[in-house]
Amino acid sequence: MQNFMFLKPNCFINDAAFDWLYPEKVQQHSKRHWTPLGIAKTAARFLAYAPGKKILDIGSGVGKFCLVGARHYPEAYFYGVEQRNDLHQYAQDVKAATNIHNAFFIQGNFTQINFSEYDGFYFYNAFFENLTDQDHIDHTVEYSASIYHYYCRYMFKQLENCASGTRLVTFHSLEDEVPPCFQLVDASNDLMLKMWIRR
Ligand SMILES: C[S@@+](CC[C@H](N)C(=O)[O-])C[C@H]1O[C@@H](n2cnc3c(N)ncnc32)[C@H](O)[C@@H]1O
């Protein structure tokens, strides 16, 4: 845990400054597992398109997307659900240290969430850890291809039931969780970041 008495005045200036807010073992996962600042800002701009919008990060990790989005869009509400308790706690700590009031963190599995309460969703391929043997965050959860397919099917159904106009941003997604009623409206040049709107 960093000593927040020495908090840098603008820790939102670049990834290194922001990641510094976390313990070293969390910083080491940043390149592979946490959303880069520029991507978070672009995704948040699309999702927080009007005041009061409620946005959920499905698998929020240490809260990077939510905290960056909340800082840049103070009139929107950013929620994150994270299955790992230690990561959830780091998100809460950095929320307090950065004095962000419009980001909220829920500890649990995304299958416990009522999707109809949100106007938009951010998804940085949270389920992919089930398909690979490399770069796991830790060994506190069970990994399997069948869990990957279960989560994708579950999310697909929840998104299908969302209201018309619901927004979705995917980052590095294989799109197994995106139902065809979501129309692609924008994407980054490398096609890793995609913006969707439910018809
Ligand atoms: C690639 S990281 C992205 C973290 C964060 N969204 C960000 O962009 O900085 C994916 C996160 O999803 C979490 N996760 C995976 N499956 C989950 C589930 N079923 N429910 C809640 N969280 C989940 C993992 O623990 C991990 O922290």
Short mmCIF file of C-alpha atoms and ligand atoms in Angstrom, two decimals:
data_model
loop_
_atom_site.label_atom_id
_atom_site.label_comp_id
_atom_site.label_asym_id
_atom_site.label_seq_id
_atom_site.Cartn_x
_atom_site.Cartn_y
_atom_site.Cartn_z
CA MET A 1 0.00 0.00 0.00
CA GLN A 2 1.43 3.37 -0.99
CA ASN A 3 1.83 6.20 1.48
CA PHE A 4 -0.87 8.58 0.26
CA MET A 5 0.55 11.47 2.32
CA PHE A 6 2.86 11.90 -0.66
CA LEU A 7 0.08 11.69 -3.26
CA LYS A 8 1.19 13.27 -6.52
CA PRO A 9 -0.88 16.36 -7.40
CA ASN A 10 -1.91 14.92 -10.75
CA CYS A 11 -1.84 11.18 -10.67
CA PHE A 12 -4.21 11.12 -13.68
CA ILE A 13 -1.55 12.55 -16.01
CA ASN A 14 -0.20 9.24 -17.32
CA ASP A 15 -0.28 5.49 -16.67
CA ALA A 16 2.92 5.42 -14.64
CA ALA A 17 1.69 8.16 -12.30
CA PHE A 18 -1.67 6.46 -11.83
CA ASP A 19 -0.27 2.95 -11.39
CA TRP A 20 2.08 4.32 -8.72
CA LEU A 21 -0.98 4.63 -6.43
CA TYR A 22 -1.04 0.83 -6.12
CA PRO A 23 1.35 -1.65 -4.50
CA GLU A 24 4.17 -2.90 -6.71
CA LYS A 25 2.60 -6.33 -7.35
CA VAL A 26 -0.51 -4.56 -8.72
CA GLN A 27 1.62 -2.22 -10.86
CA GLN A 28 3.29 -5.26 -12.41
CA HIS A 29 -0.08 -6.45 -13.76
CA SER A 30 -0.94 -3.09 -15.26
CA LYS A 31 0.25 -3.53 -18.87
CA ARG A 32 -1.55 -6.84 -19.24
CA HIS A 33 -4.66 -6.49 -17.07
CA TRP A 34 -5.65 -2.85 -16.40
CA THR A 35 -7.04 -0.39 -18.94
CA PRO A 36 -4.57 2.27 -20.18
CA LEU A 37 -5.57 5.85 -19.33
CA GLY A 38 -6.16 6.91 -22.95
CA ILE A 39 -8.46 3.94 -23.59
CA ALA A 40 -10.35 4.59 -20.34
CA LYS A 41 -10.93 8.23 -21.32
CA THR A 42 -12.16 7.33 -24.82
CA ALA A 43 -14.48 4.60 -23.50
CA ALA A 44 -15.82 6.85 -20.73
CA ARG A 45 -16.53 9.69 -23.20
CA PHE A 46 -18.77 7.34 -25.21
CA LEU A 47 -20.55 5.84 -22.18
CA ALA A 48 -21.00 9.06 -20.16
CA TYR A 49 -22.61 10.90 -23.07
CA ALA A 50 -25.20 12.67 -20.86
CA PRO A 51 -25.31 13.69 -17.18
CA GLY A 52 -26.54 11.08 -14.72
CA LYS A 53 -25.66 8.01 -16.80
CA LYS A 54 -24.89 4.87 -14.77
CA ILE A 55 -22.04 2.80 -16.15
CA LEU A 56 -20.89 -0.63 -14.98
CA ASP A 57 -17.39 -2.04 -15.48
CA ILE A 58 -17.84 -5.82 -15.62
CA GLY A 59 -14.74 -7.15 -13.86
CA SER A 60 -13.37 -3.88 -12.53
CA GLY A 61 -10.01 -5.12 -11.20
CA VAL A 62 -8.30 -2.38 -9.18
CA GLY A 63 -10.78 0.22 -10.44
CA LYS A 64 -8.67 1.95 -13.08
CA PHE A 65 -11.41 2.39 -15.72
CA CYS A 66 -14.00 3.58 -13.16
CA LEU A 67 -11.68 6.01 -11.40
CA VAL A 68 -10.34 7.57 -14.60
CA GLY A 69 -13.86 7.78 -16.09
CA ALA A 70 -15.26 9.28 -12.88
CA ARG A 71 -12.51 11.88 -12.72
CA HIS A 72 -13.12 13.05 -16.31
CA TYR A 73 -16.94 12.77 -16.25
CA PRO A 74 -18.03 13.96 -12.78
CA GLU A 75 -21.73 14.05 -13.75
CA ALA A 76 -21.86 10.33 -14.55
CA TYR A 77 -21.77 7.42 -12.10
CA PHE A 78 -19.22 4.67 -12.55
CA TYR A 79 -19.73 1.29 -10.89
CA GLY A 80 -17.35 -1.65 -10.89
CA VAL A 81 -18.00 -5.25 -9.92
CA GLU A 82 -14.95 -7.36 -9.11
CA GLN A 83 -14.78 -10.98 -7.96
CA ARG A 84 -11.37 -10.74 -6.23
CA ASN A 85 -11.58 -9.21 -2.77
CA ASP A 86 -8.01 -7.84 -2.67
CA LEU A 87 -8.43 -6.01 -6.00
CA HIS A 88 -11.76 -4.61 -4.82
CA GLN A 89 -10.03 -3.29 -1.69
CA TYR A 90 -7.28 -1.59 -3.73
CA ALA A 91 -9.98 0.13 -5.79
CA GLN A 92 -11.63 1.42 -2.62
CA ASP A 93 -8.29 2.65 -1.25
CA VAL A 94 -7.42 4.59 -4.41
CA LYS A 95 -10.95 6.01 -4.62
CA ALA A 96 -10.48 7.43 -1.11
CA ALA A 97 -6.96 8.69 -1.84
CA THR A 98 -8.01 10.48 -5.03
CA ASN A 99 -11.18 11.94 -3.51
CA ILE A 100 -13.41 10.59 -6.26
CA HIS A 101 -17.09 10.63 -5.26
CA ASN A 102 -18.84 9.25 -8.36
CA ALA A 103 -17.17 5.81 -8.54
CA PHE A 104 -18.55 2.86 -6.56
CA PHE A 105 -17.16 -0.63 -6.15
CA ILE A 106 -19.05 -3.85 -5.54
CA GLN A 107 -17.28 -7.03 -4.48
CA GLY A 108 -18.76 -10.14 -6.08
CA ASN A 109 -19.46 -12.00 -9.28
CA PHE A 110 -21.02 -10.05 -12.16
CA THR A 111 -23.76 -12.73 -12.30
CA GLN A 112 -25.17 -11.15 -9.11
CA ILE A 113 -25.74 -7.80 -10.85
CA ASN A 114 -29.03 -6.48 -12.19
CA PHE A 115 -28.07 -5.16 -15.63
CA SER A 116 -31.30 -3.19 -16.02
CA GLU A 117 -30.01 -0.65 -13.45
CA TYR A 118 -27.29 0.58 -15.85
CA ASP A 119 -27.23 2.70 -19.02
CA GLY A 120 -23.90 1.43 -20.25
CA PHE A 121 -21.26 -1.24 -19.77
CA TYR A 122 -17.49 -1.42 -20.10
CA PHE A 123 -15.91 -4.81 -20.70
CA TYR A 124 -12.16 -5.47 -20.90
CA ASN A 125 -12.36 -9.15 -21.73
CA ALA A 126 -12.70 -10.16 -18.08
CA PHE A 127 -13.40 -13.81 -18.89
CA PHE A 128 -10.35 -14.42 -21.08
CA GLU A 129 -8.31 -15.52 -18.05
CA ASN A 130 -10.25 -18.80 -18.35
CA LEU A 131 -8.84 -19.52 -21.82
CA THR A 132 -5.14 -18.99 -21.21
CA ASP A 133 -2.39 -20.58 -19.15
CA GLN A 134 -0.30 -17.40 -19.11
CA ASP A 135 -0.23 -14.20 -17.06
CA HIS A 136 -2.91 -15.11 -14.54
CA ILE A 137 -3.56 -12.39 -11.92
CA ASP A 138 -3.38 -15.04 -9.18
CA HIS A 139 -4.60 -18.53 -8.37
CA THR A 140 -7.52 -17.64 -6.13
CA VAL A 141 -10.18 -18.50 -8.73
CA GLU A 142 -10.83 -21.60 -10.79
CA TYR A 143 -10.12 -21.27 -14.53
CA SER A 144 -11.76 -23.32 -17.27
CA ALA A 145 -13.08 -23.01 -20.81
CA SER A 146 -16.52 -24.05 -19.59
CA ILE A 147 -16.56 -21.13 -17.10
CA TYR A 148 -15.58 -18.81 -19.99
CA HIS A 149 -18.53 -20.05 -22.07
CA TYR A 150 -20.93 -19.91 -19.12
CA TYR A 151 -20.00 -16.27 -18.34
CA CYS A 152 -20.18 -15.24 -22.02
CA ARG A 153 -23.62 -16.81 -22.42
CA TYR A 154 -24.80 -15.19 -19.20
CA MET A 155 -23.59 -11.73 -20.24
CA PHE A 156 -25.00 -12.18 -23.77
CA LYS A 157 -28.48 -12.87 -22.31
CA GLN A 158 -28.29 -9.90 -19.90
CA LEU A 159 -27.25 -7.55 -22.71
CA GLU A 160 -30.01 -8.89 -24.96
CA ASN A 161 -32.56 -7.92 -22.29
CA CYS A 162 -31.23 -4.36 -21.94
CA ALA A 163 -33.24 -1.38 -23.16
CA SER A 164 -32.79 0.04 -26.64
CA GLY A 165 -30.07 2.72 -26.56
CA THR A 166 -27.94 0.89 -23.97
CA ARG A 167 -24.26 1.49 -24.71
CA LEU A 168 -21.41 -1.00 -24.54
CA VAL A 169 -17.64 -0.63 -24.92
CA THR A 170 -15.50 -3.72 -25.43
CA PHE A 171 -11.70 -3.81 -25.23
CA HIS A 172 -9.81 -6.86 -26.56
CA SER A 173 -13.06 -8.81 -26.76
CA LEU A 174 -13.58 -11.99 -28.77
CA GLU A 175 -17.21 -10.77 -28.98
CA ASP A 176 -18.68 -14.04 -27.70
CA GLU A 177 -20.68 -11.97 -25.17
CA VAL A 178 -22.01 -9.36 -27.64
CA PRO A 179 -25.53 -10.11 -28.97
CA PRO A 180 -26.35 -9.17 -32.58
CA CYS A 181 -28.87 -6.54 -31.38
CA PHE A 182 -25.81 -4.41 -30.44
CA GLN A 183 -24.70 -2.36 -33.42
CA LEU A 184 -21.05 -1.41 -33.85
CA VAL A 185 -20.92 2.39 -34.11
CA ASP A 186 -17.22 3.18 -33.67
CA ALA A 187 -13.86 1.49 -33.15
CA SER A 188 -10.19 2.28 -32.67
CA ASN A 189 -7.88 1.89 -35.70
CA ASP A 190 -6.51 -1.40 -34.37
CA LEU A 191 -10.10 -2.62 -33.70
CA MET A 192 -9.26 -3.52 -30.10
CA LEU A 193 -11.64 -0.91 -28.70
CA LYS A 194 -15.23 -1.09 -29.96
CA MET A 195 -18.30 1.01 -29.21
CA TRP A 196 -21.75 -0.49 -29.53
CA ILE A 197 -25.35 0.67 -29.11
CA ARG A 198 -28.32 -1.61 -28.56
CA ARG A 199 -30.90 -1.22 -31.33
C1 LIG B 1 -8.68 -7.65 -17.67
S1 LIG B 1 -9.10 -7.23 -15.99
C2 LIG B 1 -9.82 -5.62 -16.27
C3 LIG B 1 -9.91 -4.76 -15.04
C4 LIG B 1 -10.59 -3.41 -15.22
N1 LIG B 1 -11.84 -3.54 -15.90
C5 LIG B 1 -9.70 -2.48 -16.01
O1 LIG B 1 -10.00 -2.34 -17.19
O2 LIG B 1 -8.74 -1.91 -15.50
C6 LIG B 1 -10.52 -8.28 -15.73
C7 LIG B 1 -11.01 -8.37 -14.28
O3 LIG B 1 -12.26 -9.08 -14.30
C8 LIG B 1 -12.39 -9.81 -13.11
N2 LIG B 1 -13.38 -10.87 -13.32
C9 LIG B 1 -13.27 -11.96 -14.12
N3 LIG B 1 -14.40 -12.70 -14.09
C10 LIG B 1 -15.25 -12.05 -13.24
C11 LIG B 1 -16.58 -12.31 -12.79
N4 LIG B 1 -17.23 -13.41 -13.18
N5 LIG B 1 -17.17 -11.45 -11.95
C12 LIG B 1 -16.49 -10.35 -11.50
N6 LIG B 1 -15.22 -10.05 -11.87
C13 LIG B 1 -14.61 -10.88 -12.76
C14 LIG B 1 -10.97 -10.32 -12.86
O4 LIG B 1 -10.80 -10.69 -11.50
C15 LIG B 1 -10.13 -9.11 -13.30
O5 LIG B 1 -9.85 -8.29 -12.21
#
